[in-house]
mmCIF file of C-alpha atoms and ligand atoms in Angstrom:
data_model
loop_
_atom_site.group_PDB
_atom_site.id
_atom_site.type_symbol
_atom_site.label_atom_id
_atom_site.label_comp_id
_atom_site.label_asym_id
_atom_site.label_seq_id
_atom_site.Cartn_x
_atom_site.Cartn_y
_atom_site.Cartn_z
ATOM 1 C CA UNK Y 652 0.000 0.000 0.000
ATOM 2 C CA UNK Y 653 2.683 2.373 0.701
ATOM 3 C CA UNK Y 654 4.483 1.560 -2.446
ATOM 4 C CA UNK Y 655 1.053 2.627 -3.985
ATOM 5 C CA UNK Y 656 0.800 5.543 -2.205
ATOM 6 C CA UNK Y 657 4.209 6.577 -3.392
ATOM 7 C CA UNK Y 658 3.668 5.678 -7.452
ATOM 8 C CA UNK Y 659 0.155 7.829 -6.900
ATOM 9 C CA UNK Y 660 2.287 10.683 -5.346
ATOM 10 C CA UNK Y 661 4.468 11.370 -8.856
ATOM 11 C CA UNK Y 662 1.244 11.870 -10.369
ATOM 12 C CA UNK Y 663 -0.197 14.754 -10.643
ATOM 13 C CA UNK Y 664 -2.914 13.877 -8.865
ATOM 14 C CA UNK Y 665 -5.494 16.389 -7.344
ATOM 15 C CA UNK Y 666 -4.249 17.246 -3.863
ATOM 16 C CA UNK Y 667 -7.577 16.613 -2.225
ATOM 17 C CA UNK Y 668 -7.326 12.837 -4.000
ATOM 18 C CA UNK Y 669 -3.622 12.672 -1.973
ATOM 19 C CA UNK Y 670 -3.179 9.944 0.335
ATOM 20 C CA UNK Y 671 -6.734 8.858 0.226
ATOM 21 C CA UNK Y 672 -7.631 4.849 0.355
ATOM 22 C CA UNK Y 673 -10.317 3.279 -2.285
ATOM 23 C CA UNK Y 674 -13.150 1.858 -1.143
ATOM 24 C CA UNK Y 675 -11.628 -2.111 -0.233
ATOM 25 C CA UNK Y 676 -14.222 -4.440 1.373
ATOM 26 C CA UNK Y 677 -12.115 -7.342 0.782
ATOM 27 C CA UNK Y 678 -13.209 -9.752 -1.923
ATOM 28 C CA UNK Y 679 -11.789 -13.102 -0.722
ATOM 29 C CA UNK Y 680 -12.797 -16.310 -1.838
ATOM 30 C CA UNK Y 681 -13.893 -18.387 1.056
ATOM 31 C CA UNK Y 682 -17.097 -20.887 0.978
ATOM 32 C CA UNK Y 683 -19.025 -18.515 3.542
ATOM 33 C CA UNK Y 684 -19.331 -14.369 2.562
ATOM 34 C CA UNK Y 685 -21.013 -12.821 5.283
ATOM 35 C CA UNK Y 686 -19.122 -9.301 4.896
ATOM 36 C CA UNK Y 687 -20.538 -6.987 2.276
ATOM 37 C CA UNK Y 688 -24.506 -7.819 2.947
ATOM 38 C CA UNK Y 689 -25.243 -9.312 0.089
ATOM 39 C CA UNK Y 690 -28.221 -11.632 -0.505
ATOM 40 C CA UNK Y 691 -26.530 -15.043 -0.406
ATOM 41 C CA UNK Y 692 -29.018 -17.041 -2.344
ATOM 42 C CA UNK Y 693 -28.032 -17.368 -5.669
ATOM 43 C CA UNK Y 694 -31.158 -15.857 -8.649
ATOM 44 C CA UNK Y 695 -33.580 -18.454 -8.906
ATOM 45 C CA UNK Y 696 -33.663 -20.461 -12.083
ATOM 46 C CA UNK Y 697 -37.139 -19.081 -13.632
ATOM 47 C CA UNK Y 698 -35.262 -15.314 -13.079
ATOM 48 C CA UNK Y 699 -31.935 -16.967 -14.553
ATOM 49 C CA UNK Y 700 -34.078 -17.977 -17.782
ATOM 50 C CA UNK Y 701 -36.038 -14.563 -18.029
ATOM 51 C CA UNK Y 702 -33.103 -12.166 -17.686
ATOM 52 C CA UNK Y 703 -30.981 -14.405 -20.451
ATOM 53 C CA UNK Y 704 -34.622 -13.955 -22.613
ATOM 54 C CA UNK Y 705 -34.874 -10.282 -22.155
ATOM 55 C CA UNK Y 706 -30.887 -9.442 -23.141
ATOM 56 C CA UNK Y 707 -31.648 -11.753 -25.869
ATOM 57 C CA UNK Y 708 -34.083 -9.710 -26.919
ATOM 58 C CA UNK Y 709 -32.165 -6.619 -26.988
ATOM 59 C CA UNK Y 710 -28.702 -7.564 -27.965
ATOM 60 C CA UNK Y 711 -29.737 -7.147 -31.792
ATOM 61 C CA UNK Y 712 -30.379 -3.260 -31.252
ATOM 62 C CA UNK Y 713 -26.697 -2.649 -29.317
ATOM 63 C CA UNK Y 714 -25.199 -0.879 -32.585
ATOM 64 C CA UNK Y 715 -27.879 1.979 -30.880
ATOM 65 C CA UNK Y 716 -27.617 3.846 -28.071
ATOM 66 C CA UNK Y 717 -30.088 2.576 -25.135
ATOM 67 C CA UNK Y 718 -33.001 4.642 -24.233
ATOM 68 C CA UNK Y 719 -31.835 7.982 -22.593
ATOM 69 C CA UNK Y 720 -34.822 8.357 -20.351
ATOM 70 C CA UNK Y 721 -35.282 4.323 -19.261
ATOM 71 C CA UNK Y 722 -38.910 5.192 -19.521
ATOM 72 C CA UNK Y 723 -39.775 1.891 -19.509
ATOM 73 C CA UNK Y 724 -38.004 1.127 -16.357
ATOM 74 C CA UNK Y 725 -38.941 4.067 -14.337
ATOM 75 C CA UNK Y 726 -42.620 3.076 -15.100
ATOM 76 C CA UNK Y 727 -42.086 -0.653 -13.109
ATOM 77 C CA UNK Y 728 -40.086 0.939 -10.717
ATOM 78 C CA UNK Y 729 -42.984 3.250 -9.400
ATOM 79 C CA UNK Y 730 -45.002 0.522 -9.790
ATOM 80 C CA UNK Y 731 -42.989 -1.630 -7.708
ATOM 81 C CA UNK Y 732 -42.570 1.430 -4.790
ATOM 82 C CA UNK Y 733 -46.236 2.284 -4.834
ATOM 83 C CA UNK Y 734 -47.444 5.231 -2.513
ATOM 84 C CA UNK Y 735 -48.808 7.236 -5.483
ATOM 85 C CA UNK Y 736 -45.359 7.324 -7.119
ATOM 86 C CA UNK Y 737 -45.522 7.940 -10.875
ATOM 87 C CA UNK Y 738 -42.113 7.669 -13.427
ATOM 88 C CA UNK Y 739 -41.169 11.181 -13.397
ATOM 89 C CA UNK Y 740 -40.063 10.768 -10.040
ATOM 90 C CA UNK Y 741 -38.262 7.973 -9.925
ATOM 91 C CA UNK Y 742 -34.363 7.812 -11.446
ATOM 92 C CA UNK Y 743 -32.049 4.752 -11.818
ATOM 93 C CA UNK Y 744 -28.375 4.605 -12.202
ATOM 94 C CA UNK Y 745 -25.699 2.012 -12.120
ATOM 95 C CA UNK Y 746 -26.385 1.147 -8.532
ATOM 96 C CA UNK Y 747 -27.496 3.459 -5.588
ATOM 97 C CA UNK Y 748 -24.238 4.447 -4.929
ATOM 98 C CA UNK Y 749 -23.856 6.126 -8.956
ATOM 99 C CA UNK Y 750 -27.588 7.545 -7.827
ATOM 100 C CA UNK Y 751 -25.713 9.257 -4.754
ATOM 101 C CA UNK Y 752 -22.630 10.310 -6.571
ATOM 102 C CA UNK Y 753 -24.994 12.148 -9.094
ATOM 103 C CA UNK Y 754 -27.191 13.877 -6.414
ATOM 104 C CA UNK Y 755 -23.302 15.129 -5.255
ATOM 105 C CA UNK Y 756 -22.540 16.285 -8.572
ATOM 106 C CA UNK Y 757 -25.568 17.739 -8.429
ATOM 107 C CA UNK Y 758 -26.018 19.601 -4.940
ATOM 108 C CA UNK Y 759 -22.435 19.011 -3.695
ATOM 109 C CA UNK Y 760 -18.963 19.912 -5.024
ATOM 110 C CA UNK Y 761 -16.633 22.408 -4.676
ATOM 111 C CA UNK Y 762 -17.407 25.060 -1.826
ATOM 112 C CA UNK Y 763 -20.555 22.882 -0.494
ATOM 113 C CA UNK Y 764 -21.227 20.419 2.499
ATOM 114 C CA UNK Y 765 -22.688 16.938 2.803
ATOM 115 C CA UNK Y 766 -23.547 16.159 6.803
ATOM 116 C CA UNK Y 767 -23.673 12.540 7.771
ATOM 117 C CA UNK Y 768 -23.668 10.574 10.899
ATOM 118 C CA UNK Y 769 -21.023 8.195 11.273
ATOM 119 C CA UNK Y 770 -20.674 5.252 11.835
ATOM 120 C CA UNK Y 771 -22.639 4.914 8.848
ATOM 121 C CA UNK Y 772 -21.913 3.888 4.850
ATOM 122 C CA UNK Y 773 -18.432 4.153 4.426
ATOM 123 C CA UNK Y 774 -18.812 5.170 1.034
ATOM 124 C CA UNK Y 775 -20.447 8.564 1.818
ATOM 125 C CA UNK Y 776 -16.898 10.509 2.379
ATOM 126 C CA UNK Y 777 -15.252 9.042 -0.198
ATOM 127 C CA UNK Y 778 -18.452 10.232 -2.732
ATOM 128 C CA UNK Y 779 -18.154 13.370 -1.108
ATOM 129 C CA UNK Y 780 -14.438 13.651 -1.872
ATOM 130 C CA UNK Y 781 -14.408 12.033 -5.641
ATOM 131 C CA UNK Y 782 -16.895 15.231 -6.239
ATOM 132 C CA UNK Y 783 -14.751 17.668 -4.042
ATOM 133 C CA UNK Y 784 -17.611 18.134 -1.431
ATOM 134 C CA UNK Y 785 -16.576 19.317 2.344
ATOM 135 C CA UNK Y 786 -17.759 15.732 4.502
ATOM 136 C CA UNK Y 787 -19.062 17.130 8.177
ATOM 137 C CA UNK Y 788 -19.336 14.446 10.529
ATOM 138 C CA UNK Y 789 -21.965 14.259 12.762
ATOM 139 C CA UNK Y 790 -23.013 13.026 15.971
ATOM 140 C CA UNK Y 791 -24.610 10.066 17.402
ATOM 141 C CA UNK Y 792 -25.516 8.713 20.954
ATOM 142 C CA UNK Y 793 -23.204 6.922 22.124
ATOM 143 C CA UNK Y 794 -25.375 3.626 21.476
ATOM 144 C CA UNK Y 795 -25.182 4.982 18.571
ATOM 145 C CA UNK Y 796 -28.734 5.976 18.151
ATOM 146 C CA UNK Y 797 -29.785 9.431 16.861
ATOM 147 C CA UNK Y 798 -32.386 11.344 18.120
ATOM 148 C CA UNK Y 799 -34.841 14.043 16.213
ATOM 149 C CA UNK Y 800 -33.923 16.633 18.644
ATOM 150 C CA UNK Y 801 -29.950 16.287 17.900
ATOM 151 C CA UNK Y 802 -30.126 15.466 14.347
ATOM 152 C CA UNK Y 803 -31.950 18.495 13.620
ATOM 153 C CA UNK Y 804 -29.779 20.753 16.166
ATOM 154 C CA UNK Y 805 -26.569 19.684 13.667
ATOM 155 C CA UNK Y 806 -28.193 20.498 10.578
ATOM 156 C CA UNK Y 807 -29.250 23.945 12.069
ATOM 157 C CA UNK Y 808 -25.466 24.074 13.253
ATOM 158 C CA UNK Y 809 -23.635 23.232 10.265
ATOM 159 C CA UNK Y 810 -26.591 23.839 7.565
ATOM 160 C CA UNK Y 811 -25.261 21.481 5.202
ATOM 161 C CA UNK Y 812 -26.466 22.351 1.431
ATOM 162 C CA UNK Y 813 -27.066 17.745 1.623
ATOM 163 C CA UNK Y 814 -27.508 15.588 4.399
ATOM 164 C CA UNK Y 815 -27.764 11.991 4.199
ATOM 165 C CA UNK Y 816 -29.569 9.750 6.548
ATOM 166 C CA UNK Y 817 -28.692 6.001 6.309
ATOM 167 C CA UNK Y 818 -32.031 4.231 7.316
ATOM 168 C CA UNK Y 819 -31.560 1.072 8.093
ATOM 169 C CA UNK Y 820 -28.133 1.820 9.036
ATOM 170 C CA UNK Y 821 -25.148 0.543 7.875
ATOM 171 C CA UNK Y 822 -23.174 -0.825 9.836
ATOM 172 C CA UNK Y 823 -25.216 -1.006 12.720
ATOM 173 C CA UNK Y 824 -28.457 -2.471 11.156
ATOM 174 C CA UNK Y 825 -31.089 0.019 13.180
ATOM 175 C CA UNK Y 826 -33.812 2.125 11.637
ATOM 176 C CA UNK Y 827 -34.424 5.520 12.033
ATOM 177 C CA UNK Y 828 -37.121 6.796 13.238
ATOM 178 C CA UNK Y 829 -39.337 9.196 10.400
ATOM 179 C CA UNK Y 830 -39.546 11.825 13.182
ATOM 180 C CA UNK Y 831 -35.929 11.954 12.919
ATOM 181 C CA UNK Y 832 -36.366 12.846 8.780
ATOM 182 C CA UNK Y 833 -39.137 14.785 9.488
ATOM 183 C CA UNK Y 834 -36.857 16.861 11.896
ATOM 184 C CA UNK Y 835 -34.036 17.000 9.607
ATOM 185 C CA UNK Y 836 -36.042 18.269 6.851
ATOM 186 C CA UNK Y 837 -37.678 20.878 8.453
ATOM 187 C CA UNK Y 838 -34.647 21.946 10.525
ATOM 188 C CA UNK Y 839 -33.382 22.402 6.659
ATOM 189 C CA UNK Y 840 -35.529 24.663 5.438
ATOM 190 C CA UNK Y 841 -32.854 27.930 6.363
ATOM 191 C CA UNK Y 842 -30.149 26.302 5.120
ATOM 192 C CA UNK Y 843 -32.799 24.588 1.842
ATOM 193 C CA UNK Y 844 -30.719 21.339 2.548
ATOM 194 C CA UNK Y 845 -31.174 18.503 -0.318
ATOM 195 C CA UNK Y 846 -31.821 15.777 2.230
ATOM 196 C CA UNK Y 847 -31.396 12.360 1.627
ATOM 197 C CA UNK Y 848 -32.474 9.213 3.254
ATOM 198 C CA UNK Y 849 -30.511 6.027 2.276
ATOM 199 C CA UNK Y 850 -32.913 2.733 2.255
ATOM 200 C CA UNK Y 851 -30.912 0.157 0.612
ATOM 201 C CA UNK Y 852 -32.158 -2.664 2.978
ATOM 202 C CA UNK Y 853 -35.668 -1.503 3.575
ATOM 203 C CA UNK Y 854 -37.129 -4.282 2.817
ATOM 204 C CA UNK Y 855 -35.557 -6.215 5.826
ATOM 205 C CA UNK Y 856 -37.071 -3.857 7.946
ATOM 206 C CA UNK Y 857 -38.942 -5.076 11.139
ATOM 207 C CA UNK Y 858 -42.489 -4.965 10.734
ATOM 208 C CA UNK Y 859 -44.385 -1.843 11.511
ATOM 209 C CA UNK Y 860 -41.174 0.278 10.415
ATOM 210 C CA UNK Y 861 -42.230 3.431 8.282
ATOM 211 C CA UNK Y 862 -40.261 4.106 4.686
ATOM 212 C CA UNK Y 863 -39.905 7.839 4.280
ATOM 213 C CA UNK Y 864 -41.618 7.588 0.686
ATOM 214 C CA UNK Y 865 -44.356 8.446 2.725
ATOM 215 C CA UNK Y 866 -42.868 11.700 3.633
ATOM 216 C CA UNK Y 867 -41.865 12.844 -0.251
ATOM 217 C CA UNK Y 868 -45.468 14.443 -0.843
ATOM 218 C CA UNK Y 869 -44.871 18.731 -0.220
ATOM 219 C CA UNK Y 870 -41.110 17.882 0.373
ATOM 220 C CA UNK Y 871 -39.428 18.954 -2.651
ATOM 221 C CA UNK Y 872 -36.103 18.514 -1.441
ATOM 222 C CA UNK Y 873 -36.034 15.138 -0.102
ATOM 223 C CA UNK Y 874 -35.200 11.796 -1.506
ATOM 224 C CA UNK Y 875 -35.340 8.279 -0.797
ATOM 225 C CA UNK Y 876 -32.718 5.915 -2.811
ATOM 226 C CA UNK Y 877 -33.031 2.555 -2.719
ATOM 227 C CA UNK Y 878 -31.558 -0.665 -4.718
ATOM 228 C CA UNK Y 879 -31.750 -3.904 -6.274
ATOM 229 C CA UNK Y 880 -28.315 -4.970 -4.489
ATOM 230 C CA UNK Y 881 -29.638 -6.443 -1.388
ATOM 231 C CA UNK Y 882 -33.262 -7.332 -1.023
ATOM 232 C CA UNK Y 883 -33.449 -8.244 -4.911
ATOM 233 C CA UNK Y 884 -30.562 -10.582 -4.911
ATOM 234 C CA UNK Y 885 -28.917 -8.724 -8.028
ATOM 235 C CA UNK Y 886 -25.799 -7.257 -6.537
ATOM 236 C CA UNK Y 887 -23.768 -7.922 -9.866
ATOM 237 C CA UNK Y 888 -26.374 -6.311 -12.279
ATOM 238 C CA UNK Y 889 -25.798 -2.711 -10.726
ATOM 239 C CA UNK Y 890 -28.772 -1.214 -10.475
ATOM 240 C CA UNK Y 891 -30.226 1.271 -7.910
ATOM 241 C CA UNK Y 892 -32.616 4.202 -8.181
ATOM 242 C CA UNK Y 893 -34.252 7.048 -6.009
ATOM 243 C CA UNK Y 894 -37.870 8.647 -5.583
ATOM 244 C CA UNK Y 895 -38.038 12.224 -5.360
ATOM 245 C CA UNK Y 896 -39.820 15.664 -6.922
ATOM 246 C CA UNK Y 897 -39.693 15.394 -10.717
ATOM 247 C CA UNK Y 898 -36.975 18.723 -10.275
ATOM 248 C CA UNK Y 899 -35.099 16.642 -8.511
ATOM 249 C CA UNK Y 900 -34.611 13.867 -11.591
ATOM 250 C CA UNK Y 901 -34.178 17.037 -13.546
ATOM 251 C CA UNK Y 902 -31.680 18.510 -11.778
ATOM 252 C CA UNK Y 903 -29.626 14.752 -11.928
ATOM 253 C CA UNK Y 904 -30.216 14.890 -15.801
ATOM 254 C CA UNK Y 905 -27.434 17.606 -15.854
ATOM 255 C CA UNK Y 906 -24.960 15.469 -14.557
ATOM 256 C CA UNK Y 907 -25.917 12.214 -15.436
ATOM 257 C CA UNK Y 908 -23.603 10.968 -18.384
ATOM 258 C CA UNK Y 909 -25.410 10.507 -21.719
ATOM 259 C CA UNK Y 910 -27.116 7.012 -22.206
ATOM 260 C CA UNK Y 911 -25.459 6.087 -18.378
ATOM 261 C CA UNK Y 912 -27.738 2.965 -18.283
ATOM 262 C CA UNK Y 913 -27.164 0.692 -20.749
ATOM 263 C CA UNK Y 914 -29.599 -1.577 -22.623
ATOM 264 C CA UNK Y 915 -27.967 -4.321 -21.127
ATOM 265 C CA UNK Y 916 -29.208 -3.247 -17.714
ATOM 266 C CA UNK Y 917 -32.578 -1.558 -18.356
ATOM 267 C CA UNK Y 918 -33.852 -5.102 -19.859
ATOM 268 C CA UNK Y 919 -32.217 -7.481 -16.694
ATOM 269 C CA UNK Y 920 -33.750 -4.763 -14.166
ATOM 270 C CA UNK Y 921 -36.739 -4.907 -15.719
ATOM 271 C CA UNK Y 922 -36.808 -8.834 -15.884
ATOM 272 C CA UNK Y 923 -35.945 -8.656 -12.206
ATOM 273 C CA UNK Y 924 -38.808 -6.965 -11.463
ATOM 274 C CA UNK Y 925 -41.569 -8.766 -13.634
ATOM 275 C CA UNK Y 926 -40.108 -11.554 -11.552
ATOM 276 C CA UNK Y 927 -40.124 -10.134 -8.649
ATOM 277 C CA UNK Y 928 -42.112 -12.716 -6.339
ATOM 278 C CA UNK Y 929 -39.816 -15.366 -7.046
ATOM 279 C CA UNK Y 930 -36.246 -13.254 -6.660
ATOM 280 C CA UNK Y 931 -37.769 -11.931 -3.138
ATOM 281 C CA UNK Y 932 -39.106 -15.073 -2.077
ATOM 282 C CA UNK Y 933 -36.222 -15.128 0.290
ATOM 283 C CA UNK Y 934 -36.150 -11.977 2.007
ATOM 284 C CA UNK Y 935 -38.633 -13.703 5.048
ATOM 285 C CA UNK Y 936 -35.670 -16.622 5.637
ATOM 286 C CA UNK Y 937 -33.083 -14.056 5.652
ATOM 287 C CA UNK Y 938 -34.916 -12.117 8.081
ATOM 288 C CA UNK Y 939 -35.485 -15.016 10.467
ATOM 289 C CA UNK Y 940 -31.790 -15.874 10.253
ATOM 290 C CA UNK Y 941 -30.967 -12.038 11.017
ATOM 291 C CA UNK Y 942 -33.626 -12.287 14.297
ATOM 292 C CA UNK Y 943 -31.576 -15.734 14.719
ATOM 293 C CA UNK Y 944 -28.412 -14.437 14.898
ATOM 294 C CA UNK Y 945 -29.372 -11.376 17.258
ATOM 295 C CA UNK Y 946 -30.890 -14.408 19.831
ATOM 296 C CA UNK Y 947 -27.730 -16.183 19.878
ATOM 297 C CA UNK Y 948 -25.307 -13.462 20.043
ATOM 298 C CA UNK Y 949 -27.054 -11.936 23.211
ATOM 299 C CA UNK Y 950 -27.022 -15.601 24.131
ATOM 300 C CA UNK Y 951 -23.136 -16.066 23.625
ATOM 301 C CA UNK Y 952 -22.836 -12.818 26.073
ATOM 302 C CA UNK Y 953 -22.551 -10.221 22.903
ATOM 303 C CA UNK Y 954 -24.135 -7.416 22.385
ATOM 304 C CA UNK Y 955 -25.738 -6.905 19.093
ATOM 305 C CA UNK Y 956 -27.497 -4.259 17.892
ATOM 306 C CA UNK Y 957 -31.074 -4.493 16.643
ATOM 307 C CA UNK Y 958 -31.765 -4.909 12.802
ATOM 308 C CA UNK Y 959 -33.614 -3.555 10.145
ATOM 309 C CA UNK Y 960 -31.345 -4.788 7.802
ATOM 310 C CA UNK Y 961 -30.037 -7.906 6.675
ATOM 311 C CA UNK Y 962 -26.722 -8.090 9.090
ATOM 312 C CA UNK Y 963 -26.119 -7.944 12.477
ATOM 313 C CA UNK Y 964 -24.012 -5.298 14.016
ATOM 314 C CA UNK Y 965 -22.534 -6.806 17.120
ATOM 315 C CA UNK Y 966 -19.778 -5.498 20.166
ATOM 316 C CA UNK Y 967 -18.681 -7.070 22.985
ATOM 317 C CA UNK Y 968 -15.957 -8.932 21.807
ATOM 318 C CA UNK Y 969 -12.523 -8.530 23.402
ATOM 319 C CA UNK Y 970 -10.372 -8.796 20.345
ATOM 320 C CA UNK Y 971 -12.572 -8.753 17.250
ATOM 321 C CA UNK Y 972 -9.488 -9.016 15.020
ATOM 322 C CA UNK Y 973 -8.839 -12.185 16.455
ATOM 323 C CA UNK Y 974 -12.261 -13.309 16.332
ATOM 324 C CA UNK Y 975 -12.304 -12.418 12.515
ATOM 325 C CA UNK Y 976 -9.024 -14.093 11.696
ATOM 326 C CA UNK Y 977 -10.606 -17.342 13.172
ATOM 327 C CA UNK Y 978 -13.806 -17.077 11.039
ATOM 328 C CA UNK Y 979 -11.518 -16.247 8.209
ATOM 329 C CA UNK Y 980 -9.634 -19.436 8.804
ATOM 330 C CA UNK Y 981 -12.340 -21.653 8.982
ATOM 331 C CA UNK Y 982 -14.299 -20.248 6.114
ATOM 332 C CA UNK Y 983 -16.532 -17.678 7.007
ATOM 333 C CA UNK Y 984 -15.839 -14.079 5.993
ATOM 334 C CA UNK Y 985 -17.354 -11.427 8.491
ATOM 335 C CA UNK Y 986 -16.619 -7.571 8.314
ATOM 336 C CA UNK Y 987 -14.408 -5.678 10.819
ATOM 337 C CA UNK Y 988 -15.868 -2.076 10.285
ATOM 338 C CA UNK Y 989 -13.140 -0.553 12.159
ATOM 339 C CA UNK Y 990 -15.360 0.706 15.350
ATOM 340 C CA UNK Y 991 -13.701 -1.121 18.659
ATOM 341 C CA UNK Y 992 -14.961 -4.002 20.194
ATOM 342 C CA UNK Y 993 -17.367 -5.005 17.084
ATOM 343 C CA UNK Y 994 -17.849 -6.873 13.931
ATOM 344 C CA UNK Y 995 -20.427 -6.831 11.141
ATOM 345 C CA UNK Y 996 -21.902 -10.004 9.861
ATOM 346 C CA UNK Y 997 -24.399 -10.710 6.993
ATOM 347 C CA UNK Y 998 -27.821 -13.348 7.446
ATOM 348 C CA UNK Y 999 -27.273 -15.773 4.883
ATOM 349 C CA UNK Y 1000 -29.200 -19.212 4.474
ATOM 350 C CA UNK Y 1001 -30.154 -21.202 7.117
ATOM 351 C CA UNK Y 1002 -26.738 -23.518 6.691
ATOM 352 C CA UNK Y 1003 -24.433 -20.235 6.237
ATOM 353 C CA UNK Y 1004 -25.650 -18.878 9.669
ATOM 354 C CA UNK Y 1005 -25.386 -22.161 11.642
ATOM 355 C CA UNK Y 1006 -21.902 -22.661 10.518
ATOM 356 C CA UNK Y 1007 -21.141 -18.770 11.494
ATOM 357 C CA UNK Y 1008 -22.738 -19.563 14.770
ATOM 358 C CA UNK Y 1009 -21.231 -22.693 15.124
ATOM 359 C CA UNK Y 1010 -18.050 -21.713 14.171
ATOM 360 C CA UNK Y 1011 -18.216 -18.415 16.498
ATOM 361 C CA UNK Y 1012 -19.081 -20.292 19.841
ATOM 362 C CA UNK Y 1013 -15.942 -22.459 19.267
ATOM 363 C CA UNK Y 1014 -13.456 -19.561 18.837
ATOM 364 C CA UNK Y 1015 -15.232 -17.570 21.800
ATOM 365 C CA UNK Y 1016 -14.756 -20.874 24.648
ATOM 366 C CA UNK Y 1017 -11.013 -21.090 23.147
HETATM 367 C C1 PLP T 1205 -25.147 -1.932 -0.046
HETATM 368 C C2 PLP T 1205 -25.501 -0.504 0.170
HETATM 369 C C3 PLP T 1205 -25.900 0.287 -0.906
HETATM 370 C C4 PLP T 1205 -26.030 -0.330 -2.262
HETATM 371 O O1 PLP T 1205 -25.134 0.086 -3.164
HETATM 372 P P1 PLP T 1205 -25.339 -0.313 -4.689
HETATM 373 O O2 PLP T 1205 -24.453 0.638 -5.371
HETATM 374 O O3 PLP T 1205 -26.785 -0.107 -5.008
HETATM 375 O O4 PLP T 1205 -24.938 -1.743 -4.823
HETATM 376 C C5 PLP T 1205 -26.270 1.595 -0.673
HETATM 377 N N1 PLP T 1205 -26.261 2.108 0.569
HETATM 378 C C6 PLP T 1205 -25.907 1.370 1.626
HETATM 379 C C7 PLP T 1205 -25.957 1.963 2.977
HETATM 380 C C8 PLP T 1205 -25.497 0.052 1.445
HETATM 381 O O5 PLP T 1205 -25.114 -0.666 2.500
#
């Protein structure tokens, strides 16, 4: 790494770039891959068969560029969201993460501030810095929770031109709250803060938790992104999107690049989602492994953290390096997240958690 550091250093890079570390979840390949919260079962053979039909269907027309607007897509995407969403306000990109670098290019960059509240999505600084936006790091409780009250005393503090709000939260798996949205929305009025509420794993969520696409009617600047990464099982096919005001998608059609989602992707997204029953099927397992997991670890005298999501966030270890070099060498693959005391870990099928349990209890009475 430092070698790297040092070839990047005769470059003439720019200086904010300097001495900054890429995004490097480590992609190892063990049997069990509990660490980047991924959906672990593999696309169901029906889905298999109609996403080869549908790029079949298109790969005739590649000598042309794809559809500019993806009206197609944007239509089965609101359908899919529901709550009196129609097309124009819904937006796609080349995951959520290329829907979140755009709203940066957009609202961000040079001279402007996005707020978050760490721990949270390690990829929000570095987005922030590839577009030359100021990061401000919040607050939380130290539980880590955040309340309305201090949520929207920081945005009033720092009045950030974006915030983003990671709901369920990653890494620690908890929902927010919408009073906590509503707060931060309205304690952005002064400031007319762009604020954004990241729901990549809302579908996990325990039941009875609120999505703030109920919130987006009269709030013109906020947005909910969400993706097919996760809950959809289609990590590899890149494809995330948001819901907001139809300015909003106008605004991102200034920075978007021309034609940014290919043909290619428009027809397996929307395969994916005529399918839709039979890709989700699994998100109730995963769930119960997730509630599993949380049982066992408070059993095994850990404390994890409760989930929304579709991972665990869990401290009370004495030397979680340790305990992830163990996992590591019998096969499992958690994520260290870099906060003391704690580890990450993803539910996977019902086999993939008991040999993560297993496998933990063993390493913990060594
Ligand atoms: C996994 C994840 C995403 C998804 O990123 P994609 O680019 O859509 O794969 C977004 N936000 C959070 C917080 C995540 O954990």
């Amino acid at each position: 790494m430092d070698d790297q550091l040092e070839r990047l250093n005769s470059l003439p890079l720019r200086d904010d770039l300097r001495g900054q570390h890429p995004y490097g979840a480590p992609q190892l390949d063990v049997p069990i891959q509990l660490n980047v919260n991924e959906n672990t079962y593999g696309v169901p053979a029906d889905v298999q068969e109609a996403i080869v039909e549908a790029v079949r269907a298109v790969a005739g027309g590649l000598n042309r560029y794809p559809d500019r607007e993806f009206t197609e897509l944007r239509e089965a995407l609101a359908e899919y969201l529901g709550h009196g969403l129609s097309a124009e306000q819904l937006w796609a990109a080349n995951g959520s993460n290329e829907v979140l670098q755009q709203l940066l290019q957009a609202f961000g960059g040079p001279g402007r501030t996005v707020l978050s509240f760490p721990p949270t999505y390690s990829m929000y600084p570095l987005l922030a810095s590839g577009t030359g936006t100021a990061y401000l790091r919040g607050e939380r409780s130290a539980d880590f929770s955040l309340s309305p009250e201090s949520a929207a005393a920081q945005v009033r503090e720092h009045a950030p031109n974006i915030v983003i709000l990671c709901s369920p939260n990653n890494p620690t798996g908890t929902a927010l709250g919408l009073d906590v949205v509503e707060a931060v929305y309205e304690a952005g009025e002064a400031s007319q803060s762009i604020v954004i509420v990241d729901e990549a794993y809302a579908e996990f969520a325990q039941a009875g938790t609120s999505t703030a696409l109920t919130l987006l009617p009269g709030r013109p600047r906020l947005v909910v992104t969400r993706t097919m990464s996760k809950a959809f099982a289609l990590a590899g096919a890149r494809l995330g999107y948001l819901a907001a005001a139809p300015e909003v998608i106008d605004a991102l059609r200034l920075v978007r690049l021309p034609y940014h989602l290919s043909a290619v992707t428009q027809a397996t997204a929307l395969a994916a989602l005529r399918h839709r029953d039979s890709l989700m099927a699994e998100v109730e397992a995963i769930k119960a492994q997730r509630d599993r997991i949380v049982r066992e670890l408070t059993r095994l005298g850990l404390a994890p953290a409760a989930s929304d999501s579709n991972f665990v966030f869990v401290t009370g270890f004495e030397d979680p390096q340790a305990v992830w070099r163990g996992l590591l060498e019998v096969g499992v693959l958690v994520r260290d997240v870099g906060i003391p005391g704690s580890l990450r870990v993803t539910a996977g099928t019902e086999a993939e958690t008991t040999a993560f349990l297993t496998r933990l209890e063993e390493l913990l009475a060594h």
